[in-house]
Amino acid sequence: CALGVALSLTPAAVPTADPFAPVTPPEAEPVALVGAATSDQMAMFDWATERYSVAGLELPPMEVVFHDDSAACGGNMAIAVTGAVTRIEVCTDADAPVIVTKRTLLHELAHIWAHATLTDADRAALLELRGLDEWSDAQQWSDRGTEQAAEIIMWGLIDQEILLLTLEDREPEGLAEAFTLLTGTEPPLDR
């Protein structure tokens, strides 16, 4: 059950002085559609998108819907869906610890960013660097390049020290190298 209806925050068309002139949309910005959420969830979403902006990682337009149970996420804390509509379903409890919400939002936004940004060559380079065989079809969650990319980007953008128990190879030097390979920049150092 969603907490509310998704609201469109995509740029509206800019009207012109001539009513018959073509309407010119403003420059695209990394905006999102955000379903009704608690003020804390909205603040955390704003924080997460700001982390991407500060790192120079452009997010595509998307929908984000917060739910009050995990059914919409298949029992997970969140899921990212790409295709005709790019969407994140967030099923993290509104009372979850802040670190859980931060990690979840940064991770799911990383899936959206990677889908919109990474080339086949980028994906292949990460698979080689991390010693993986599959981008998304591996049996083990941690053996999927897509999940490693999302965890590495989350690790690079989060503003506090964390331990990535989700990845076998979690040495900071290797994570930083993978972050740079994916993004072209070094991870922010404001932890």
GROMACS .gro file of C-alpha atoms in nm:
model
  191
    1CYS     CA    1   0.000   0.000   0.000
    2ALA     CA    2   0.160   0.325  -0.107
    3LEU     CA    3   0.168   0.612   0.136
    4GLY     CA    4   0.041   0.840  -0.138
    5VAL     CA    5   0.013   0.916  -0.505
    6ALA     CA    6   0.329   0.995  -0.699
    7LEU     CA    7   0.366   1.365  -0.771
    8SER     CA    8   0.526   1.494  -1.089
    9LEU     CA    9   0.827   1.712  -1.025
   10THR     CA   10   0.951   1.701  -1.384
   11PRO     CA   11   1.017   2.039  -1.543
   12ALA     CA   12   0.703   2.198  -1.681
   13ALA     CA   13   0.704   2.351  -2.026
   14VAL     CA   14   0.814   2.712  -2.031
   15PRO     CA   15   0.550   2.934  -2.191
   16THR     CA   16   0.652   3.178  -2.460
   17ALA     CA   17   0.523   3.529  -2.541
   18ASP     CA   18   0.383   3.404  -2.873
   19PRO     CA   19   0.096   3.161  -2.808
   20PHE     CA   20   0.166   2.983  -3.140
   21ALA     CA   21   0.540   2.950  -3.089
   22PRO     CA   22   0.672   2.607  -2.992
   23VAL     CA   23   0.698   2.556  -2.618
   24THR     CA   24   1.057   2.510  -2.508
   25PRO     CA   25   1.123   2.289  -2.209
   26PRO     CA   26   1.382   2.415  -1.962
   27GLU     CA   27   1.716   2.242  -1.939
   28ALA     CA   28   1.667   1.894  -1.803
   29GLU     CA   29   1.754   1.858  -1.437
   30PRO     CA   30   1.786   1.539  -1.232
   31VAL     CA   31   1.438   1.562  -1.091
   32ALA     CA   32   1.219   1.288  -0.958
   33LEU     CA   33   0.860   1.199  -0.897
   34VAL     CA   34   0.820   1.142  -0.527
   35GLY     CA   35   0.521   0.973  -0.372
   36ALA     CA   36   0.382   1.111  -0.051
   37ALA     CA   37   0.631   1.039   0.223
   38THR     CA   38   0.702   1.148   0.575
   39SER     CA   39   0.900   1.469   0.611
   40ASP     CA   40   1.195   1.261   0.732
   41GLN     CA   41   1.178   1.040   0.423
   42MET     CA   42   1.160   1.346   0.197
   43ALA     CA   43   1.457   1.502   0.373
   44MET     CA   44   1.652   1.179   0.333
   45PHE     CA   45   1.561   1.160  -0.039
   46ASP     CA   46   1.673   1.522  -0.085
   47TRP     CA   47   1.997   1.439   0.099
   48ALA     CA   48   2.060   1.135  -0.125
   49THR     CA   49   2.002   1.321  -0.452
   50GLU     CA   50   2.224   1.605  -0.326
   51ARG     CA   51   2.506   1.351  -0.268
   52TYR     CA   52   2.484   1.258  -0.637
   53SER     CA   53   2.477   1.622  -0.742
   54VAL     CA   54   2.781   1.713  -0.530
   55ALA     CA   55   2.974   1.423  -0.685
   56GLY     CA   56   2.876   1.539  -1.035
   57LEU     CA   57   2.669   1.226  -1.104
   58GLU     CA   58   2.360   1.324  -1.303
   59LEU     CA   59   2.043   1.133  -1.222
   60PRO     CA   60   1.775   1.088  -1.488
   61PRO     CA   61   1.409   1.176  -1.427
   62MET     CA   62   1.239   0.904  -1.223
   63GLU     CA   63   0.953   0.816  -0.998
   64VAL     CA   64   1.007   0.738  -0.633
   65VAL     CA   65   0.722   0.593  -0.432
   66PHE     CA   66   0.739   0.527  -0.059
   67HIS     CA   67   0.532   0.238   0.078
   68ASP     CA   68   0.430   0.146   0.430
   69ASP     CA   69   0.501  -0.227   0.384
   70SER     CA   70   0.743  -0.444   0.185
   71ALA     CA   71   0.489  -0.603  -0.053
   72ALA     CA   72   0.559  -0.357  -0.338
   73CYS     CA   73   0.931  -0.436  -0.308
   74GLY     CA   74   0.893  -0.813  -0.313
   75GLY     CA   75   0.995  -0.830   0.052
   76ASN     CA   76   1.305  -0.614  -0.004
   77MET     CA   77   1.376  -0.271   0.148
   78ALA     CA   78   1.358  -0.112  -0.199
   79ILE     CA   79   1.379  -0.193  -0.568
   80ALA     CA   80   1.482   0.001  -0.876
   81VAL     CA   81   1.285  -0.054  -1.196
   82THR     CA   82   1.411   0.066  -1.532
   83GLY     CA   83   1.232   0.068  -1.864
   84ALA     CA   84   0.958   0.290  -2.005
   85VAL     CA   85   0.929   0.440  -1.657
   86THR     CA   86   1.228   0.460  -1.428
   87ARG     CA   87   1.112   0.411  -1.072
   88ILE     CA   88   1.230   0.334  -0.722
   89GLU     CA   89   0.989   0.165  -0.485
   90VAL     CA   90   1.102   0.231  -0.126
   91CYS     CA   91   0.969  -0.007   0.139
   92THR     CA   92   1.202   0.094   0.421
   93ASP     CA   93   1.007   0.147   0.741
   94ALA     CA   94   0.958   0.519   0.811
   95ASP     CA   95   1.104   0.453   1.157
   96ALA     CA   96   1.412   0.267   1.027
   97PRO     CA   97   1.750   0.388   1.150
   98VAL     CA   98   1.884   0.677   0.941
   99ILE     CA   99   2.182   0.471   0.819
  100VAL     CA  100   1.946   0.209   0.674
  101THR     CA  101   1.751   0.469   0.481
  102LYS     CA  102   2.070   0.644   0.361
  103ARG     CA  103   2.221   0.318   0.236
  104THR     CA  104   1.898   0.208   0.072
  105LEU     CA  105   1.835   0.534  -0.116
  106LEU     CA  106   2.196   0.573  -0.232
  107HIS     CA  107   2.206   0.208  -0.347
  108GLU     CA  108   1.880   0.224  -0.545
  109LEU     CA  109   1.970   0.561  -0.697
  110ALA     CA  110   2.300   0.399  -0.803
  111HIS     CA  111   2.106   0.137  -1.002
  112ILE     CA  112   1.915   0.415  -1.178
  113TRP     CA  113   2.233   0.617  -1.240
  114ALA     CA  114   2.425   0.311  -1.369
  115HIS     CA  115   2.144   0.210  -1.604
  116ALA     CA  116   2.131   0.561  -1.753
  117THR     CA  117   2.506   0.622  -1.763
  118LEU     CA  118   2.725   0.313  -1.793
  119THR     CA  119   2.819   0.174  -2.132
  120ASP     CA  120   2.876  -0.193  -2.210
  121ALA     CA  121   3.250  -0.119  -2.195
  122ASP     CA  122   3.209   0.037  -1.848
  123ARG     CA  123   3.020  -0.269  -1.728
  124ALA     CA  124   3.280  -0.505  -1.873
  125ALA     CA  125   3.561  -0.306  -1.709
  126LEU     CA  126   3.394  -0.332  -1.367
  127LEU     CA  127   3.335  -0.706  -1.411
  128GLU     CA  128   3.704  -0.752  -1.495
  129LEU     CA  129   3.824  -0.531  -1.209
  130ARG     CA  130   3.604  -0.711  -0.955
  131GLY     CA  131   3.662  -1.063  -1.095
  132LEU     CA  132   3.296  -1.116  -1.185
  133ASP     CA  133   3.134  -1.302  -1.475
  134GLU     CA  134   2.782  -1.158  -1.493
  135TRP     CA  135   2.633  -0.808  -1.482
  136SER     CA  136   2.289  -0.914  -1.357
  137ASP     CA  137   2.235  -1.287  -1.403
  138ALA     CA  138   2.462  -1.442  -1.138
  139GLN     CA  139   2.291  -1.665  -0.881
  140GLN     CA  140   2.454  -1.494  -0.583
  141TRP     CA  141   2.346  -1.132  -0.527
  142SER     CA  142   2.705  -1.028  -0.446
  143ASP     CA  143   2.834  -1.186  -0.770
  144ARG     CA  144   2.624  -0.952  -0.986
  145GLY     CA  145   2.810  -0.658  -1.133
  146THR     CA  146   2.498  -0.442  -1.104
  147GLU     CA  147   2.478  -0.500  -0.728
  148GLN     CA  148   2.850  -0.444  -0.677
  149ALA     CA  149   2.828  -0.120  -0.875
  150ALA     CA  150   2.534   0.000  -0.663
  151GLU     CA  151   2.709  -0.092  -0.337
  152ILE     CA  152   3.036   0.072  -0.446
  153ILE     CA  153   2.863   0.394  -0.551
  154MET     CA  154   2.664   0.394  -0.226
  155TRP     CA  155   2.989   0.344  -0.032
  156GLY     CA  156   3.155   0.629  -0.220
  157LEU     CA  157   2.872   0.875  -0.165
  158ILE     CA  158   2.766   0.805   0.192
  159ASP     CA  159   2.886   1.064   0.443
  160GLN     CA  160   3.001   0.830   0.717
  161GLU     CA  161   3.227   0.530   0.758
  162ILE     CA  162   3.051   0.202   0.689
  163LEU     CA  163   3.157  -0.159   0.649
  164LEU     CA  164   3.031  -0.331   0.334
  165LEU     CA  165   2.946  -0.675   0.463
  166THR     CA  166   2.755  -0.732   0.140
  167LEU     CA  167   3.074  -0.762  -0.068
  168GLU     CA  168   3.354  -1.013  -0.024
  169ASP     CA  169   3.618  -0.771  -0.159
  170ARG     CA  170   3.559  -0.461   0.054
  171GLU     CA  171   3.901  -0.310   0.101
  172PRO     CA  172   3.876   0.072   0.078
  173GLU     CA  173   4.149   0.097  -0.188
  174GLY     CA  174   3.969  -0.148  -0.418
  175LEU     CA  175   3.633   0.017  -0.356
  176ALA     CA  176   3.781   0.359  -0.436
  177GLU     CA  177   3.938   0.224  -0.756
  178ALA     CA  178   3.604   0.076  -0.864
  179PHE     CA  179   3.419   0.399  -0.775
  180THR     CA  180   3.661   0.597  -0.992
  181LEU     CA  181   3.632   0.347  -1.277
  182LEU     CA  182   3.250   0.378  -1.267
  183THR     CA  183   3.217   0.753  -1.216
  184GLY     CA  184   3.539   0.905  -1.348
  185THR     CA  185   3.588   1.082  -1.012
  186GLU     CA  186   3.726   0.995  -0.673
  187PRO     CA  187   3.484   0.931  -0.388
  188PRO     CA  188   3.405   1.242  -0.180
  189LEU     CA  189   3.613   1.241   0.138
  190ASP     CA  190   3.368   1.402   0.380
  191ARG     CA  191   3.320   1.105   0.609
   0.00000   0.00000   0.00000
